[in-house]
JSON list of C-alpha atoms in Angstrom, two decimals:
[
{"chain": "W", "resi": 1, "resn": "UNK", "atom": "CA", "xyz": [-66.02, -35.01, -2.39]},
{"chain": "W", "resi": 2, "resn": "UNK", "atom": "CA", "xyz": [-69.76, -35.32, -2.22]},
{"chain": "W", "resi": 3, "resn": "UNK", "atom": "CA", "xyz": [-70.94, -38.93, -2.10]},
{"chain": "W", "resi": 4, "resn": "UNK", "atom": "CA", "xyz": [-74.34, -40.23, -3.14]},
{"chain": "W", "resi": 5, "resn": "UNK", "atom": "CA", "xyz": [-76.52, -40.32, -0.05]},
{"chain": "W", "resi": 6, "resn": "UNK", "atom": "CA", "xyz": [-74.52, -37.61, 1.71]},
{"chain": "W", "resi": 7, "resn": "UNK", "atom": "CA", "xyz": [-76.51, -35.26, 3.93]},
{"chain": "W", "resi": 8, "resn": "UNK", "atom": "CA", "xyz": [-74.89, -32.26, 5.55]},
{"chain": "W", "resi": 9, "resn": "UNK", "atom": "CA", "xyz": [-77.65, -31.44, 8.05]},
{"chain": "W", "resi": 10, "resn": "UNK", "atom": "CA", "xyz": [-77.98, -34.69, 9.98]},
{"chain": "W", "resi": 11, "resn": "UNK", "atom": "CA", "xyz": [-77.85, -34.07, 13.72]},
{"chain": "W", "resi": 12, "resn": "UNK", "atom": "CA", "xyz": [-77.22, -37.12, 15.86]},
{"chain": "W", "resi": 13, "resn": "UNK", "atom": "CA", "xyz": [-77.40, -37.15, 19.64]},
{"chain": "W", "resi": 14, "resn": "UNK", "atom": "CA", "xyz": [-75.37, -40.13, 20.85]},
{"chain": "W", "resi": 15, "resn": "UNK", "atom": "CA", "xyz": [-77.19, -39.96, 24.19]},
{"chain": "W", "resi": 16, "resn": "UNK", "atom": "CA", "xyz": [-80.30, -41.12, 22.32]},
{"chain": "W", "resi": 17, "resn": "UNK", "atom": "CA", "xyz": [-78.47, -44.01, 20.62]},
{"chain": "W", "resi": 18, "resn": "UNK", "atom": "CA", "xyz": [-77.70, -47.50, 21.91]},
{"chain": "W", "resi": 19, "resn": "UNK", "atom": "CA", "xyz": [-74.05, -48.54, 21.79]},
{"chain": "W", "resi": 20, "resn": "UNK", "atom": "CA", "xyz": [-73.75, -51.83, 19.87]},
{"chain": "W", "resi": 21, "resn": "UNK", "atom": "CA", "xyz": [-70.04, -52.40, 19.76]},
{"chain": "W", "resi": 22, "resn": "UNK", "atom": "CA", "xyz": [-66.56, -51.29, 18.93]},
{"chain": "W", "resi": 23, "resn": "UNK", "atom": "CA", "xyz": [-64.24, -52.76, 16.33]},
{"chain": "W", "resi": 24, "resn": "UNK", "atom": "CA", "xyz": [-60.97, -52.09, 14.62]},
{"chain": "W", "resi": 25, "resn": "UNK", "atom": "CA", "xyz": [-62.31, -49.19, 12.54]},
{"chain": "W", "resi": 26, "resn": "UNK", "atom": "CA", "xyz": [-64.64, -47.50, 15.02]},
{"chain": "W", "resi": 27, "resn": "UNK", "atom": "CA", "xyz": [-67.87, -47.75, 16.99]},
{"chain": "W", "resi": 28, "resn": "UNK", "atom": "CA", "xyz": [-71.43, -48.67, 16.04]},
{"chain": "W", "resi": 29, "resn": "UNK", "atom": "CA", "xyz": [-74.68, -47.37, 17.53]},
{"chain": "W", "resi": 30, "resn": "UNK", "atom": "CA", "xyz": [-78.36, -48.10, 17.00]},
{"chain": "W", "resi": 31, "resn": "UNK", "atom": "CA", "xyz": [-80.20, -44.86, 16.31]},
{"chain": "W", "resi": 32, "resn": "UNK", "atom": "CA", "xyz": [-83.73, -44.23, 17.67]},
{"chain": "W", "resi": 33, "resn": "UNK", "atom": "CA", "xyz": [-85.14, -44.55, 14.12]},
{"chain": "W", "resi": 34, "resn": "UNK", "atom": "CA", "xyz": [-83.73, -48.09, 13.76]},
{"chain": "W", "resi": 35, "resn": "UNK", "atom": "CA", "xyz": [-80.78, -47.27, 11.54]},
{"chain": "W", "resi": 36, "resn": "UNK", "atom": "CA", "xyz": [-77.15, -48.01, 12.41]},
{"chain": "W", "resi": 37, "resn": "UNK", "atom": "CA", "xyz": [-74.56, -45.29, 12.92]},
{"chain": "W", "resi": 38, "resn": "UNK", "atom": "CA", "xyz": [-70.92, -46.25, 12.41]},
{"chain": "W", "resi": 39, "resn": "UNK", "atom": "CA", "xyz": [-68.34, -43.71, 13.56]},
{"chain": "W", "resi": 40, "resn": "UNK", "atom": "CA", "xyz": [-64.86, -44.24, 12.12]},
{"chain": "W", "resi": 41, "resn": "UNK", "atom": "CA", "xyz": [-61.45, -43.31, 13.48]},
{"chain": "W", "resi": 42, "resn": "UNK", "atom": "CA", "xyz": [-60.20, -42.57, 9.96]},
{"chain": "W", "resi": 43, "resn": "UNK", "atom": "CA", "xyz": [-62.28, -40.71, 7.32]},
{"chain": "W", "resi": 44, "resn": "UNK", "atom": "CA", "xyz": [-60.57, -42.60, 4.48]},
{"chain": "W", "resi": 45, "resn": "UNK", "atom": "CA", "xyz": [-61.69, -45.91, 5.99]},
{"chain": "W", "resi": 46, "resn": "UNK", "atom": "CA", "xyz": [-65.23, -44.54, 6.26]},
{"chain": "W", "resi": 47, "resn": "UNK", "atom": "CA", "xyz": [-65.21, -43.51, 2.60]},
{"chain": "W", "resi": 48, "resn": "UNK", "atom": "CA", "xyz": [-63.78, -46.86, 1.49]},
{"chain": "W", "resi": 49, "resn": "UNK", "atom": "CA", "xyz": [-66.39, -48.85, 3.42]},
{"chain": "W", "resi": 50, "resn": "UNK", "atom": "CA", "xyz": [-69.23, -46.64, 2.20]},
{"chain": "W", "resi": 51, "resn": "UNK", "atom": "CA", "xyz": [-68.11, -47.10, -1.41]},
{"chain": "W", "resi": 52, "resn": "UNK", "atom": "CA", "xyz": [-67.90, -50.87, -0.89]},
{"chain": "W", "resi": 53, "resn": "UNK", "atom": "CA", "xyz": [-71.43, -50.95, 0.53]},
{"chain": "W", "resi": 54, "resn": "UNK", "atom": "CA", "xyz": [-72.66, -48.79, -2.36]},
{"chain": "W", "resi": 55, "resn": "UNK", "atom": "CA", "xyz": [-71.12, -51.24, -4.81]},
{"chain": "W", "resi": 56, "resn": "UNK", "atom": "CA", "xyz": [-72.87, -54.17, -3.08]},
{"chain": "W", "resi": 57, "resn": "UNK", "atom": "CA", "xyz": [-76.19, -52.51, -2.23]},
{"chain": "W", "resi": 58, "resn": "UNK", "atom": "CA", "xyz": [-78.24, -54.73, -4.53]},
{"chain": "W", "resi": 59, "resn": "UNK", "atom": "CA", "xyz": [-76.85, -57.91, -2.99]},
{"chain": "W", "resi": 60, "resn": "UNK", "atom": "CA", "xyz": [-78.35, -59.94, -0.16]},
{"chain": "W", "resi": 61, "resn": "UNK", "atom": "CA", "xyz": [-75.53, -59.91, 2.39]},
{"chain": "W", "resi": 62, "resn": "UNK", "atom": "CA", "xyz": [-74.31, -56.47, 3.44]},
{"chain": "W", "resi": 63, "resn": "UNK", "atom": "CA", "xyz": [-76.14, -53.55, 5.08]},
{"chain": "W", "resi": 64, "resn": "UNK", "atom": "CA", "xyz": [-77.61, -50.92, 2.80]},
{"chain": "W", "resi": 65, "resn": "UNK", "atom": "CA", "xyz": [-75.64, -47.64, 2.91]},
{"chain": "W", "resi": 66, "resn": "UNK", "atom": "CA", "xyz": [-77.92, -44.69, 3.63]},
{"chain": "W", "resi": 67, "resn": "UNK", "atom": "CA", "xyz": [-75.80, -41.60, 4.35]},
{"chain": "W", "resi": 68, "resn": "UNK", "atom": "CA", "xyz": [-72.11, -40.76, 4.15]},
{"chain": "W", "resi": 69, "resn": "UNK", "atom": "CA", "xyz": [-70.39, -38.12, 6.26]},
{"chain": "W", "resi": 70, "resn": "UNK", "atom": "CA", "xyz": [-66.70, -37.45, 6.75]},
{"chain": "W", "resi": 71, "resn": "UNK", "atom": "CA", "xyz": [-66.08, -39.67, 9.83]},
{"chain": "W", "resi": 72, "resn": "UNK", "atom": "CA", "xyz": [-69.34, -41.60, 9.96]},
{"chain": "W", "resi": 73, "resn": "UNK", "atom": "CA", "xyz": [-72.02, -43.28, 7.93]},
{"chain": "W", "resi": 74, "resn": "UNK", "atom": "CA", "xyz": [-75.61, -44.22, 8.53]},
{"chain": "W", "resi": 75, "resn": "UNK", "atom": "CA", "xyz": [-76.63, -47.59, 7.20]},
{"chain": "W", "resi": 76, "resn": "UNK", "atom": "CA", "xyz": [-79.18, -50.34, 7.58]},
{"chain": "W", "resi": 77, "resn": "UNK", "atom": "CA", "xyz": [-79.20, -52.01, 10.99]},
{"chain": "W", "resi": 78, "resn": "UNK", "atom": "CA", "xyz": [-78.63, -55.75, 10.83]},
{"chain": "W", "resi": 79, "resn": "UNK", "atom": "CA", "xyz": [-80.61, -57.49, 13.56]},
{"chain": "W", "resi": 80, "resn": "UNK", "atom": "CA", "xyz": [-80.55, -61.11, 14.55]},
{"chain": "W", "resi": 81, "resn": "UNK", "atom": "CA", "xyz": [-78.02, -63.31, 16.28]},
{"chain": "W", "resi": 82, "resn": "UNK", "atom": "CA", "xyz": [-74.32, -63.50, 15.80]},
{"chain": "W", "resi": 83, "resn": "UNK", "atom": "CA", "xyz": [-73.40, -66.82, 14.18]},
{"chain": "W", "resi": 84, "resn": "UNK", "atom": "CA", "xyz": [-71.56, -68.03, 17.28]},
{"chain": "W", "resi": 85, "resn": "UNK", "atom": "CA", "xyz": [-74.66, -67.54, 19.44]},
{"chain": "W", "resi": 86, "resn": "UNK", "atom": "CA", "xyz": [-76.86, -69.01, 16.71]},
{"chain": "W", "resi": 87, "resn": "UNK", "atom": "CA", "xyz": [-74.73, -72.17, 16.55]},
{"chain": "W", "resi": 88, "resn": "UNK", "atom": "CA", "xyz": [-74.79, -72.58, 20.35]},
{"chain": "W", "resi": 89, "resn": "UNK", "atom": "CA", "xyz": [-78.59, -72.39, 20.30]},
{"chain": "W", "resi": 90, "resn": "UNK", "atom": "CA", "xyz": [-79.37, -74.24, 17.06]},
{"chain": "W", "resi": 91, "resn": "UNK", "atom": "CA", "xyz": [-76.32, -76.29, 16.15]},
{"chain": "W", "resi": 92, "resn": "UNK", "atom": "CA", "xyz": [-74.30, -76.27, 12.96]},
{"chain": "W", "resi": 93, "resn": "UNK", "atom": "CA", "xyz": [-76.38, -77.62, 10.11]},
{"chain": "W", "resi": 94, "resn": "UNK", "atom": "CA", "xyz": [-75.72, -78.54, 6.51]},
{"chain": "W", "resi": 95, "resn": "UNK", "atom": "CA", "xyz": [-77.95, -75.58, 5.60]},
{"chain": "W", "resi": 96, "resn": "UNK", "atom": "CA", "xyz": [-75.84, -73.15, 7.64]},
{"chain": "W", "resi": 97, "resn": "UNK", "atom": "CA", "xyz": [-72.65, -74.47, 6.05]},
{"chain": "W", "resi": 98, "resn": "UNK", "atom": "CA", "xyz": [-74.30, -73.90, 2.64]},
{"chain": "W", "resi": 99, "resn": "UNK", "atom": "CA", "xyz": [-75.09, -70.30, 3.61]},
{"chain": "W", "resi": 100, "resn": "UNK", "atom": "CA", "xyz": [-71.42, -69.73, 4.42]},
{"chain": "W", "resi": 101, "resn": "UNK", "atom": "CA", "xyz": [-70.36, -71.34, 1.13]},
{"chain": "W", "resi": 102, "resn": "UNK", "atom": "CA", "xyz": [-72.90, -69.27, -0.82]},
{"chain": "W", "resi": 103, "resn": "UNK", "atom": "CA", "xyz": [-71.59, -66.11, 0.82]},
{"chain": "W", "resi": 104, "resn": "UNK", "atom": "CA", "xyz": [-67.99, -67.02, -0.08]},
{"chain": "W", "resi": 105, "resn": "UNK", "atom": "CA", "xyz": [-69.09, -67.74, -3.64]},
{"chain": "W", "resi": 106, "resn": "UNK", "atom": "CA", "xyz": [-70.87, -64.36, -3.77]},
{"chain": "W", "resi": 107, "resn": "UNK", "atom": "CA", "xyz": [-67.80, -62.42, -2.65]},
{"chain": "W", "resi": 108, "resn": "UNK", "atom": "CA", "xyz": [-65.62, -64.29, -5.14]},
{"chain": "W", "resi": 109, "resn": "UNK", "atom": "CA", "xyz": [-68.06, -63.44, -7.96]},
{"chain": "W", "resi": 110, "resn": "UNK", "atom": "CA", "xyz": [-68.28, -59.82, -6.70]},
{"chain": "W", "resi": 111, "resn": "UNK", "atom": "CA", "xyz": [-64.57, -59.40, -7.28]},
{"chain": "W", "resi": 112, "resn": "UNK", "atom": "CA", "xyz": [-63.42, -59.33, -3.67]},
{"chain": "W", "resi": 113, "resn": "UNK", "atom": "CA", "xyz": [-59.68, -59.68, -3.25]},
{"chain": "W", "resi": 114, "resn": "UNK", "atom": "CA", "xyz": [-60.16, -60.68, 0.40]},
{"chain": "W", "resi": 115, "resn": "UNK", "atom": "CA", "xyz": [-61.98, -64.03, 0.47]},
{"chain": "W", "resi": 116, "resn": "UNK", "atom": "CA", "xyz": [-62.60, -64.26, 4.20]},
{"chain": "W", "resi": 117, "resn": "UNK", "atom": "CA", "xyz": [-65.05, -63.37, 6.95]},
{"chain": "W", "resi": 118, "resn": "UNK", "atom": "CA", "xyz": [-64.92, -63.49, 10.74]},
{"chain": "W", "resi": 119, "resn": "UNK", "atom": "CA", "xyz": [-67.63, -65.06, 12.88]},
{"chain": "W", "resi": 120, "resn": "UNK", "atom": "CA", "xyz": [-67.86, -61.73, 14.72]},
{"chain": "W", "resi": 121, "resn": "UNK", "atom": "CA", "xyz": [-69.20, -60.14, 11.52]},
{"chain": "W", "resi": 122, "resn": "UNK", "atom": "CA", "xyz": [-71.82, -62.77, 10.58]},
{"chain": "W", "resi": 123, "resn": "UNK", "atom": "CA", "xyz": [-75.44, -62.49, 11.74]},
{"chain": "W", "resi": 124, "resn": "UNK", "atom": "CA", "xyz": [-78.48, -64.65, 11.10]},
{"chain": "W", "resi": 125, "resn": "UNK", "atom": "CA", "xyz": [-81.69, -62.66, 11.07]},
{"chain": "W", "resi": 126, "resn": "UNK", "atom": "CA", "xyz": [-84.99, -64.00, 12.37]},
{"chain": "W", "resi": 127, "resn": "UNK", "atom": "CA", "xyz": [-86.16, -64.62, 8.79]},
{"chain": "W", "resi": 128, "resn": "UNK", "atom": "CA", "xyz": [-83.12, -66.86, 8.20]},
{"chain": "W", "resi": 129, "resn": "UNK", "atom": "CA", "xyz": [-81.12, -64.33, 6.19]},
{"chain": "W", "resi": 130, "resn": "UNK", "atom": "CA", "xyz": [-77.35, -64.63, 6.42]},
{"chain": "W", "resi": 131, "resn": "UNK", "atom": "CA", "xyz": [-75.88, -61.12, 6.77]},
{"chain": "W", "resi": 132, "resn": "UNK", "atom": "CA", "xyz": [-72.37, -59.74, 7.13]},
{"chain": "W", "resi": 133, "resn": "UNK", "atom": "CA", "xyz": [-71.77, -56.40, 8.82]},
{"chain": "W", "resi": 134, "resn": "UNK", "atom": "CA", "xyz": [-68.20, -55.54, 7.86]},
{"chain": "W", "resi": 135, "resn": "UNK", "atom": "CA", "xyz": [-66.76, -55.57, 4.32]},
{"chain": "W", "resi": 136, "resn": "UNK", "atom": "CA", "xyz": [-63.44, -54.02, 5.45]},
{"chain": "W", "resi": 137, "resn": "UNK", "atom": "CA", "xyz": [-60.59, -54.28, 2.92]},
{"chain": "W", "resi": 138, "resn": "UNK", "atom": "CA", "xyz": [-62.70, -56.42, 0.59]},
{"chain": "W", "resi": 139, "resn": "UNK", "atom": "CA", "xyz": [-61.32, -54.94, -2.61]},
{"chain": "W", "resi": 140, "resn": "UNK", "atom": "CA", "xyz": [-57.91, -53.81, -1.39]},
{"chain": "W", "resi": 141, "resn": "UNK", "atom": "CA", "xyz": [-56.37, -56.64, 0.63]},
{"chain": "W", "resi": 142, "resn": "UNK", "atom": "CA", "xyz": [-55.50, -59.79, -1.33]},
{"chain": "W", "resi": 143, "resn": "UNK", "atom": "CA", "xyz": [-56.36, -62.93, 0.60]},
{"chain": "W", "resi": 144, "resn": "UNK", "atom": "CA", "xyz": [-57.47, -66.05, -1.30]},
{"chain": "W", "resi": 145, "resn": "UNK", "atom": "CA", "xyz": [-57.64, -68.35, 1.73]},
{"chain": "W", "resi": 146, "resn": "UNK", "atom": "CA", "xyz": [-60.33, -67.72, 4.39]},
{"chain": "W", "resi": 147, "resn": "UNK", "atom": "CA", "xyz": [-58.02, -68.14, 7.39]},
{"chain": "W", "resi": 148, "resn": "UNK", "atom": "CA", "xyz": [-60.21, -66.17, 9.84]},
{"chain": "W", "resi": 149, "resn": "UNK", "atom": "CA", "xyz": [-63.28, -68.22, 8.91]},
{"chain": "W", "resi": 150, "resn": "UNK", "atom": "CA", "xyz": [-61.31, -71.49, 9.03]},
{"chain": "W", "resi": 151, "resn": "UNK", "atom": "CA", "xyz": [-59.85, -70.48, 12.41]},
{"chain": "W", "resi": 152, "resn": "UNK", "atom": "CA", "xyz": [-63.30, -69.64, 13.81]},
{"chain": "W", "resi": 153, "resn": "UNK", "atom": "CA", "xyz": [-64.71, -72.97, 12.57]},
{"chain": "W", "resi": 154, "resn": "UNK", "atom": "CA", "xyz": [-61.74, -74.81, 14.08]},
{"chain": "W", "resi": 155, "resn": "UNK", "atom": "CA", "xyz": [-62.15, -73.00, 17.43]},
{"chain": "W", "resi": 156, "resn": "UNK", "atom": "CA", "xyz": [-65.78, -74.11, 17.56]},
{"chain": "W", "resi": 157, "resn": "UNK", "atom": "CA", "xyz": [-64.82, -77.67, 16.52]},
{"chain": "W", "resi": 158, "resn": "UNK", "atom": "CA", "xyz": [-66.86, -77.36, 13.32]},
{"chain": "W", "resi": 159, "resn": "UNK", "atom": "CA", "xyz": [-64.15, -77.41, 10.68]},
{"chain": "W", "resi": 160, "resn": "UNK", "atom": "CA", "xyz": [-64.60, -81.10, 9.80]},
{"chain": "W", "resi": 161, "resn": "UNK", "atom": "CA", "xyz": [-68.38, -80.64, 9.39]},
{"chain": "W", "resi": 162, "resn": "UNK", "atom": "CA", "xyz": [-67.86, -77.55, 7.22]},
{"chain": "W", "resi": 163, "resn": "UNK", "atom": "CA", "xyz": [-65.28, -79.28, 5.03]},
{"chain": "W", "resi": 164, "resn": "UNK", "atom": "CA", "xyz": [-67.65, -82.24, 4.47]},
{"chain": "W", "resi": 165, "resn": "UNK", "atom": "CA", "xyz": [-70.29, -79.85, 3.08]},
{"chain": "W", "resi": 166, "resn": "UNK", "atom": "CA", "xyz": [-67.68, -77.90, 1.11]},
{"chain": "W", "resi": 167, "resn": "UNK", "atom": "CA", "xyz": [-66.40, -81.13, -0.45]},
{"chain": "W", "resi": 168, "resn": "UNK", "atom": "CA", "xyz": [-69.97, -82.11, -1.45]},
{"chain": "W", "resi": 169, "resn": "UNK", "atom": "CA", "xyz": [-71.04, -78.72, -2.75]},
{"chain": "W", "resi": 170, "resn": "UNK", "atom": "CA", "xyz": [-67.85, -77.04, -3.97]},
{"chain": "W", "resi": 171, "resn": "UNK", "atom": "CA", "xyz": [-65.11, -79.63, -4.50]},
{"chain": "W", "resi": 172, "resn": "UNK", "atom": "CA", "xyz": [-63.03, -76.99, -6.29]},
{"chain": "W", "resi": 173, "resn": "UNK", "atom": "CA", "xyz": [-62.89, -74.82, -3.15]},
{"chain": "W", "resi": 174, "resn": "UNK", "atom": "CA", "xyz": [-62.44, -77.87, -0.94]},
{"chain": "W", "resi": 175, "resn": "UNK", "atom": "CA", "xyz": [-59.29, -78.90, -2.84]},
{"chain": "W", "resi": 176, "resn": "UNK", "atom": "CA", "xyz": [-58.00, -75.35, -2.70]},
{"chain": "W", "resi": 177, "resn": "UNK", "atom": "CA", "xyz": [-58.63, -74.78, 1.03]},
{"chain": "W", "resi": 178, "resn": "UNK", "atom": "CA", "xyz": [-58.26, -78.21, 2.69]}
]
């Protein structure tokens, strides 16, 4: 199946790329041209993630999909600091809690079945943008409680602060998740 953005002639030399990390689905590299290369273990997972990114490409949170290939995709590189590092350097503010809440609201309105995100997948760019690098299982796995996010906030001793903002801004979600 030919996907929009698919290119059959892309040659990538991994020796010229910078390894960024490895996750459940595969490995990610920074290409010399500034784009991100994600190599998947399973081609079906690659296709699913590419389609999810295509569906969300006009939104503010996820990387733009650029090319799809059987076991890999090329997409926008998300720079900045991981949220855990950001919090250690800048603290956990009301504004940051609002960014998390706005993201959760966005994925609910986008029809996600999985209402959750891990700290490992959240980055804050230098311009203040809140970005998420992995939309895995967003439309296939039903999960209405953000247990990974809540667990990460609890581990960092920030859950109380987050819930105070959630109660102020989204009392409906607060009642549901508290």
